[in-house]
Every structure is written in C-alpha cells, then in structure tokens.
mmCIF file with all atom_site columns, C-alpha atoms in Angstrom:
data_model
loop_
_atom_site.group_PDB
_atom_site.id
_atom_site.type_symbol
_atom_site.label_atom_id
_atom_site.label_alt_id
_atom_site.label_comp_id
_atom_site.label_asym_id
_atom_site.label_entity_id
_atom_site.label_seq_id
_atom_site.pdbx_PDB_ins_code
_atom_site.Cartn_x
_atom_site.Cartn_y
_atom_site.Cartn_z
_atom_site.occupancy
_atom_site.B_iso_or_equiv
_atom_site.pdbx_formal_charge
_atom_site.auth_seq_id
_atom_site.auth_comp_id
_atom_site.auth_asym_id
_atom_site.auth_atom_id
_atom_site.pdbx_PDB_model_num
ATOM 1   C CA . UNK A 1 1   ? -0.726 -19.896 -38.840 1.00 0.00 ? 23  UNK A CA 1
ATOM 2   C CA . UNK A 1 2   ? 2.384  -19.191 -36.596 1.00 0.00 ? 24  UNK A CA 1
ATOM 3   C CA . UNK A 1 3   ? 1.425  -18.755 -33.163 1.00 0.00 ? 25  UNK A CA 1
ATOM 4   C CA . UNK A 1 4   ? 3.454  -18.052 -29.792 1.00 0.00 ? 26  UNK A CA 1
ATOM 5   C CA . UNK A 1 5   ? 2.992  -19.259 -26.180 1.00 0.00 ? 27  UNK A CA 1
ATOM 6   C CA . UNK A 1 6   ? 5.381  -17.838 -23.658 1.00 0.00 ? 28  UNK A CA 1
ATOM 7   C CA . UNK A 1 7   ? 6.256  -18.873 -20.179 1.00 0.00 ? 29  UNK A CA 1
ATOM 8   C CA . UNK A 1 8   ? 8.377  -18.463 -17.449 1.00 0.00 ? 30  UNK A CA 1
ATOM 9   C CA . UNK A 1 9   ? 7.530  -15.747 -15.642 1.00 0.00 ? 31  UNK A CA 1
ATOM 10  C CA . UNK A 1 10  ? 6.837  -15.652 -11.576 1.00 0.00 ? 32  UNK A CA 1
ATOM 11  C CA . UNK A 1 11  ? 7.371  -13.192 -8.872  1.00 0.00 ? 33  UNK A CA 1
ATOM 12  C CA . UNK A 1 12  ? 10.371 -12.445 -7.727  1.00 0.00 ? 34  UNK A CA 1
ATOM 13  C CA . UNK A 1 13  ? 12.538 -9.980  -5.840  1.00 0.00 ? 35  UNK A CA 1
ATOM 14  C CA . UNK A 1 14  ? 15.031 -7.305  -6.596  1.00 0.00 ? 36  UNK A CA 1
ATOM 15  C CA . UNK A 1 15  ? 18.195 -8.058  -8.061  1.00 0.00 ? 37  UNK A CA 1
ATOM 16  C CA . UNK A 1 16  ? 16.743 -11.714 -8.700  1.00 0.00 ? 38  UNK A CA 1
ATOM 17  C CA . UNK A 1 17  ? 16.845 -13.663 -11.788 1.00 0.00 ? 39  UNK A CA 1
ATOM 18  C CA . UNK A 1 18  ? 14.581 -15.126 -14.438 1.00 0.00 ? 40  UNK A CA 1
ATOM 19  C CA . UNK A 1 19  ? 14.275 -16.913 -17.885 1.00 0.00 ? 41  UNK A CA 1
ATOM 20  C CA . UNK A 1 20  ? 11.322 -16.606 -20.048 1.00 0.00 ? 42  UNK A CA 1
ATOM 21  C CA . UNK A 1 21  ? 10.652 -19.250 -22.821 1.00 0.00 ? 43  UNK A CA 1
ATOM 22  C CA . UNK A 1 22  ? 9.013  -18.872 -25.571 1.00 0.00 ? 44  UNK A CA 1
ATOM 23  C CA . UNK A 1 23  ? 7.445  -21.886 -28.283 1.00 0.00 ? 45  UNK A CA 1
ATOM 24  C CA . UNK A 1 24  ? 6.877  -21.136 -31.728 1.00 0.00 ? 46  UNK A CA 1
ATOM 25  C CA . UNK A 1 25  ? 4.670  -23.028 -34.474 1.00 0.00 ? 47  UNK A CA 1
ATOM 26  C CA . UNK A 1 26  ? 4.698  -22.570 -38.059 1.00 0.00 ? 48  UNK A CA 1
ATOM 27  C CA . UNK A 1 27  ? 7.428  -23.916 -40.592 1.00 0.00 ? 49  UNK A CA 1
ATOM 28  C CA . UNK A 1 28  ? 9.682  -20.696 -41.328 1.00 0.00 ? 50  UNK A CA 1
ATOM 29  C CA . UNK A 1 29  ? 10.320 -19.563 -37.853 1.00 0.00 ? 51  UNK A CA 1
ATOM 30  C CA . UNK A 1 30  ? 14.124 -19.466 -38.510 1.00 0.00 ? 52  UNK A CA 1
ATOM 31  C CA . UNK A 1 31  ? 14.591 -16.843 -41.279 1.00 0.00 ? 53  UNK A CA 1
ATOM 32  C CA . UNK A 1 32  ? 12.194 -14.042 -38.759 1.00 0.00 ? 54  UNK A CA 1
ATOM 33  C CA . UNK A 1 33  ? 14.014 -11.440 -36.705 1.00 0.00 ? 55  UNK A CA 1
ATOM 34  C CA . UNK A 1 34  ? 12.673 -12.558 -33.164 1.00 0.00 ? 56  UNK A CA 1
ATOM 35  C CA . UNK A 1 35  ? 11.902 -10.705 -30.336 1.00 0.00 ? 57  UNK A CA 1
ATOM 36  C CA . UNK A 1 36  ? 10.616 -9.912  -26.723 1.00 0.00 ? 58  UNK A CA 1
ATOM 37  C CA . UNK A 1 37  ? 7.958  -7.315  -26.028 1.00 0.00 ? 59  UNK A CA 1
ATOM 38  C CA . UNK A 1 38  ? 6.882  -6.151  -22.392 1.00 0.00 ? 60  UNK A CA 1
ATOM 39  C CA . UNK A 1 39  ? 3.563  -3.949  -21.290 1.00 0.00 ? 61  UNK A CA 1
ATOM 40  C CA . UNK A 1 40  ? 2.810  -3.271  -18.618 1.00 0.00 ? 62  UNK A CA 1
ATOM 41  C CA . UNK A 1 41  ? -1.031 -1.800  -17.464 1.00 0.00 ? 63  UNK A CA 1
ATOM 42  C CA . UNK A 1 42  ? -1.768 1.271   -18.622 1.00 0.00 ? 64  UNK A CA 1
ATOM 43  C CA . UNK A 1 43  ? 1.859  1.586   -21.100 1.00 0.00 ? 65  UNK A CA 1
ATOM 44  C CA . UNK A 1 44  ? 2.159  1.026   -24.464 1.00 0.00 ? 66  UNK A CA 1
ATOM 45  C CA . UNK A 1 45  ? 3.930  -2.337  -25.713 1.00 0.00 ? 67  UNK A CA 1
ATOM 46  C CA . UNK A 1 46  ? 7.856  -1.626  -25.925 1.00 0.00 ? 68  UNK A CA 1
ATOM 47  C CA . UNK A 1 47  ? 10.370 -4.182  -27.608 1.00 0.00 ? 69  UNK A CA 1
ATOM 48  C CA . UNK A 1 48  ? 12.679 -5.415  -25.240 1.00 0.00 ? 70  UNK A CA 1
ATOM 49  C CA . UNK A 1 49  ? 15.357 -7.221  -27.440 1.00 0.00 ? 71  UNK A CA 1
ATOM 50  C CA . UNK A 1 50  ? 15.409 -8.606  -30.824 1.00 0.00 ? 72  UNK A CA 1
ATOM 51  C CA . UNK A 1 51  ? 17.328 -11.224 -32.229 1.00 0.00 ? 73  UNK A CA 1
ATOM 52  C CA . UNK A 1 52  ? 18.103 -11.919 -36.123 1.00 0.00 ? 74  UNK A CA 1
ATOM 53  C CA . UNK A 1 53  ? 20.791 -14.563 -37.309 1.00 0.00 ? 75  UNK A CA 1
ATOM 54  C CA . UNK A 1 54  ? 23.757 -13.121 -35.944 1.00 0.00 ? 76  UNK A CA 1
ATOM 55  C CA . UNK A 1 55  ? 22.684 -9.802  -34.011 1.00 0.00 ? 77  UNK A CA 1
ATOM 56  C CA . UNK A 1 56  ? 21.403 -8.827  -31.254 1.00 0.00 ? 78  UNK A CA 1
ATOM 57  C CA . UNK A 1 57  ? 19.626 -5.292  -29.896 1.00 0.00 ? 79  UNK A CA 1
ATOM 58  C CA . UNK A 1 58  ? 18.350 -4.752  -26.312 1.00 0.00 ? 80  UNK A CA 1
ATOM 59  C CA . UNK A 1 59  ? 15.909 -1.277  -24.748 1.00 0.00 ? 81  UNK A CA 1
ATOM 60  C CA . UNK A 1 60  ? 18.781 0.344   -23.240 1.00 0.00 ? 82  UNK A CA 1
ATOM 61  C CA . UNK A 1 61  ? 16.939 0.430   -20.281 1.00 0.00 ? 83  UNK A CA 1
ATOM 62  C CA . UNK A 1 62  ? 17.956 -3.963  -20.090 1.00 0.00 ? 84  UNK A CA 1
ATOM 63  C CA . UNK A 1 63  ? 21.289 -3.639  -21.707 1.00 0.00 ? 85  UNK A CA 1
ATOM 64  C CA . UNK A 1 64  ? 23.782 -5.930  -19.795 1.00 0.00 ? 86  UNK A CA 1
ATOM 65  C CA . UNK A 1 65  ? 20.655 -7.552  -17.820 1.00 0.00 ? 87  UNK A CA 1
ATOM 66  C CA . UNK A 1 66  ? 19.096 -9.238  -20.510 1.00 0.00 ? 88  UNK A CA 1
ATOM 67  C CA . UNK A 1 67  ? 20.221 -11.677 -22.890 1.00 0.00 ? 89  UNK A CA 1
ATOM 68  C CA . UNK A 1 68  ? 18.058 -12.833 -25.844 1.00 0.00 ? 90  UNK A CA 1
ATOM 69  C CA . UNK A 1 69  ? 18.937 -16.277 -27.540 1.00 0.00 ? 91  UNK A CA 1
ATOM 70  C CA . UNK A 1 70  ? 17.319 -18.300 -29.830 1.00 0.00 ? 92  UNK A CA 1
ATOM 71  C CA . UNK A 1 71  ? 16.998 -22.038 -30.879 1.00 0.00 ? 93  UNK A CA 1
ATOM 72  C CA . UNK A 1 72  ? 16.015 -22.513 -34.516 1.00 0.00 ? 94  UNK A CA 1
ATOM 73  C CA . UNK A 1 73  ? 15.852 -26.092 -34.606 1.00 0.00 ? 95  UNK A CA 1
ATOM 74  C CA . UNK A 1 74  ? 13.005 -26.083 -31.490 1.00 0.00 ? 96  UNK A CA 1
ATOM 75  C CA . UNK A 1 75  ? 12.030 -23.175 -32.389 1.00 0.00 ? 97  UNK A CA 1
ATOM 76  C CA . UNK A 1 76  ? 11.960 -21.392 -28.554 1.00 0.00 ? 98  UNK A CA 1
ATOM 77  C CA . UNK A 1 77  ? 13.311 -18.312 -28.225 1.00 0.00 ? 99  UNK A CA 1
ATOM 78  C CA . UNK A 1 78  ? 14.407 -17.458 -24.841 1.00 0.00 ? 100 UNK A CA 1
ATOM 79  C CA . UNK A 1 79  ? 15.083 -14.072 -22.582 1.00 0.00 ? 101 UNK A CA 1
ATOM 80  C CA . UNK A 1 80  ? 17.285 -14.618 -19.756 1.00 0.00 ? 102 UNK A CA 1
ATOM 81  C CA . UNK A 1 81  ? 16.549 -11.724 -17.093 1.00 0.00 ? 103 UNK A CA 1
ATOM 82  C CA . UNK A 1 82  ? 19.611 -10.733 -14.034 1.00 0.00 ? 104 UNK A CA 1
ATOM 83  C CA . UNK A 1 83  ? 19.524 -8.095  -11.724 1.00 0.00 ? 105 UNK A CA 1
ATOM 84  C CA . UNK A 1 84  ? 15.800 -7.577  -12.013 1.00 0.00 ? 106 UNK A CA 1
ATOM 85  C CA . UNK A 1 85  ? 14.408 -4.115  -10.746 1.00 0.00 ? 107 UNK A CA 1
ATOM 86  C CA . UNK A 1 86  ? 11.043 -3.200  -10.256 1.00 0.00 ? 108 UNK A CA 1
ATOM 87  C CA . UNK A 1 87  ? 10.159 -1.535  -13.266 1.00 0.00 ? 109 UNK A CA 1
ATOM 88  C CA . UNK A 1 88  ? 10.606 -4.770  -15.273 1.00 0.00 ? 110 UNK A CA 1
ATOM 89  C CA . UNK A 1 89  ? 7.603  -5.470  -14.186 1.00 0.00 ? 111 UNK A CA 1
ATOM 90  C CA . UNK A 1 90  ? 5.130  -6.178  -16.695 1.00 0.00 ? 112 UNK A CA 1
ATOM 91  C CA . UNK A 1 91  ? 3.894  -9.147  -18.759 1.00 0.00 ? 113 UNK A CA 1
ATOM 92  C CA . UNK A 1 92  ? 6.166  -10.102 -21.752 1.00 0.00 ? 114 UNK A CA 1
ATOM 93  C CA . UNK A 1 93  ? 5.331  -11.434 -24.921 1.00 0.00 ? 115 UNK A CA 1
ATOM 94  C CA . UNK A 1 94  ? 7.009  -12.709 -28.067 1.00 0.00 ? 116 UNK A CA 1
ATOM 95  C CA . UNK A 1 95  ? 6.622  -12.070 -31.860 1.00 0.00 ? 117 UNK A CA 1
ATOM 96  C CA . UNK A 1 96  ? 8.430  -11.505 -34.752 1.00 0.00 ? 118 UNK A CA 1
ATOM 97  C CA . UNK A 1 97  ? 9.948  -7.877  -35.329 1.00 0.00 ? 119 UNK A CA 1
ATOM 98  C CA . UNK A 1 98  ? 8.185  -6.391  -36.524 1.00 0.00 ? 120 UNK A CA 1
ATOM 99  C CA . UNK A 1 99  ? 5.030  -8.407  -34.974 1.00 0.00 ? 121 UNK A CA 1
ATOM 100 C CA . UNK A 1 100 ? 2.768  -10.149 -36.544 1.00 0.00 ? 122 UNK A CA 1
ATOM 101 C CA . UNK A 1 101 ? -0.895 -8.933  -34.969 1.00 0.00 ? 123 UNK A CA 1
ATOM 102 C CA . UNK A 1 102 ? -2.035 -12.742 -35.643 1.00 0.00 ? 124 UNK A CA 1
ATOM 103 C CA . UNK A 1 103 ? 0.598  -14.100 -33.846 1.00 0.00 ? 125 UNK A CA 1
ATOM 104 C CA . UNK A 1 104 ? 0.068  -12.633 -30.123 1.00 0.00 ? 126 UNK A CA 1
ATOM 105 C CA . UNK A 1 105 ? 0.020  -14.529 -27.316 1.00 0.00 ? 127 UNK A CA 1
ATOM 106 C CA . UNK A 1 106 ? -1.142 -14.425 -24.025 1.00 0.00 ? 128 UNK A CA 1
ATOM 107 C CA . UNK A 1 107 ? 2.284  -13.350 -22.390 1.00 0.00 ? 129 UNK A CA 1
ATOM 108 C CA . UNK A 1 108 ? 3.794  -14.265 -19.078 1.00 0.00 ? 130 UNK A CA 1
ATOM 109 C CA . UNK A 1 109 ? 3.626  -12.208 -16.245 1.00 0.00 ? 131 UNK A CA 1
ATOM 110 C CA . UNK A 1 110 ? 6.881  -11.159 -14.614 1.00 0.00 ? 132 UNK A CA 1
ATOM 111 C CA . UNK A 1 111 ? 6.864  -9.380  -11.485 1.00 0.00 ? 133 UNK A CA 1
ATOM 112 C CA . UNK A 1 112 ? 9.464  -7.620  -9.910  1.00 0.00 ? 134 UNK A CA 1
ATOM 113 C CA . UNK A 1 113 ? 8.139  -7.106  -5.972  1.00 0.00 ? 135 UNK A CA 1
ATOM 114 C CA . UNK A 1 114 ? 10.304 -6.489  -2.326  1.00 0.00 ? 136 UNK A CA 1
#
C-alpha cells in the first residue's frame, strides 16, 4: 500500500527558511491531489497546502510563505517554507487530500524557536 516518509525539518529561527521533502510509494501517486498537513501538540491536524495537476491552495495563515510543488516522476512532493514565524511550529506530514488514514507517516518536526 502507498505509504509516506517526510523529512526535512530542523530548528530554526524567525524569519528563517526551510524545505520539507516528502517520498511516496505506490504506483498511482500522480493522478492524487497532494498535500501538507501540520499538528502541532494538543491541535487538531490542519492542511497546509494542497497540490492537484495544475492548482495550488495554501491555509491563509502560509499564503505567500509557502510554496507546495510536486515531482510526479519521483514521486516527492515538496513544501518550501520562508519567513518562518513561531507558530509554524509543529510537525508536518504528507498525504493525499483528502488523506488516506493508511498512509500516515511519522512527520517531521519543524520548529520555529528565537
């Protein structure tokens, strides 16, 4: 079954940068709406940004920060973070929108720290 392992994430400061990764197995992973998921302890699981064939949606809270791309052939899709603040902190996961509960998995921790 499809699973996903993400990584990329680290502790940095304000205003500081970061791309997550994200590999994909499975066979269809190109015709799935794609996306990146954040919690952080004690908060529900929000979708950060999605990515289909030609669109793209982002939380408003990461609009202009965030860009979500995607690379079908590899399959790895990717979230590059700018101008980090400290509520980005959390640990971010990807899965197909919407998820797949199967599919989880483990996340990678990004932390946003002075």
């Amino acid at each position: 079954q499809v699973q996903f392992v993400e990584s990329g994430g680290d502790l940095v400061q304000p205003g500081g940068s970061l791309k997550l990764s994200c590999a994909a197995s499975g066979s269809i992973f190109g015709i799935y709406t794609m996306g990146w998921y954040r919690q952080a302890p004690g908060n529900q699981r929000e979708l950060v940004a999605t990515i289909g064939g030609s669109r793209t949606t982002y939380l408003d809270s990461v609009k202009g920060r965030f860009t979500i791309s995607r690379d079908n052939a590899k399959k790895w899709v990717y979230l590059q973070m700018n101008s980090l603040k400290h509520d980005d902190t959390a640990v971010y996961y990807c899965n197909r929108v919407p998820y797949d509960y199967h599919s989880w998995g483990q996340g990678t921790q990004v932390t946003v720290s002075s």
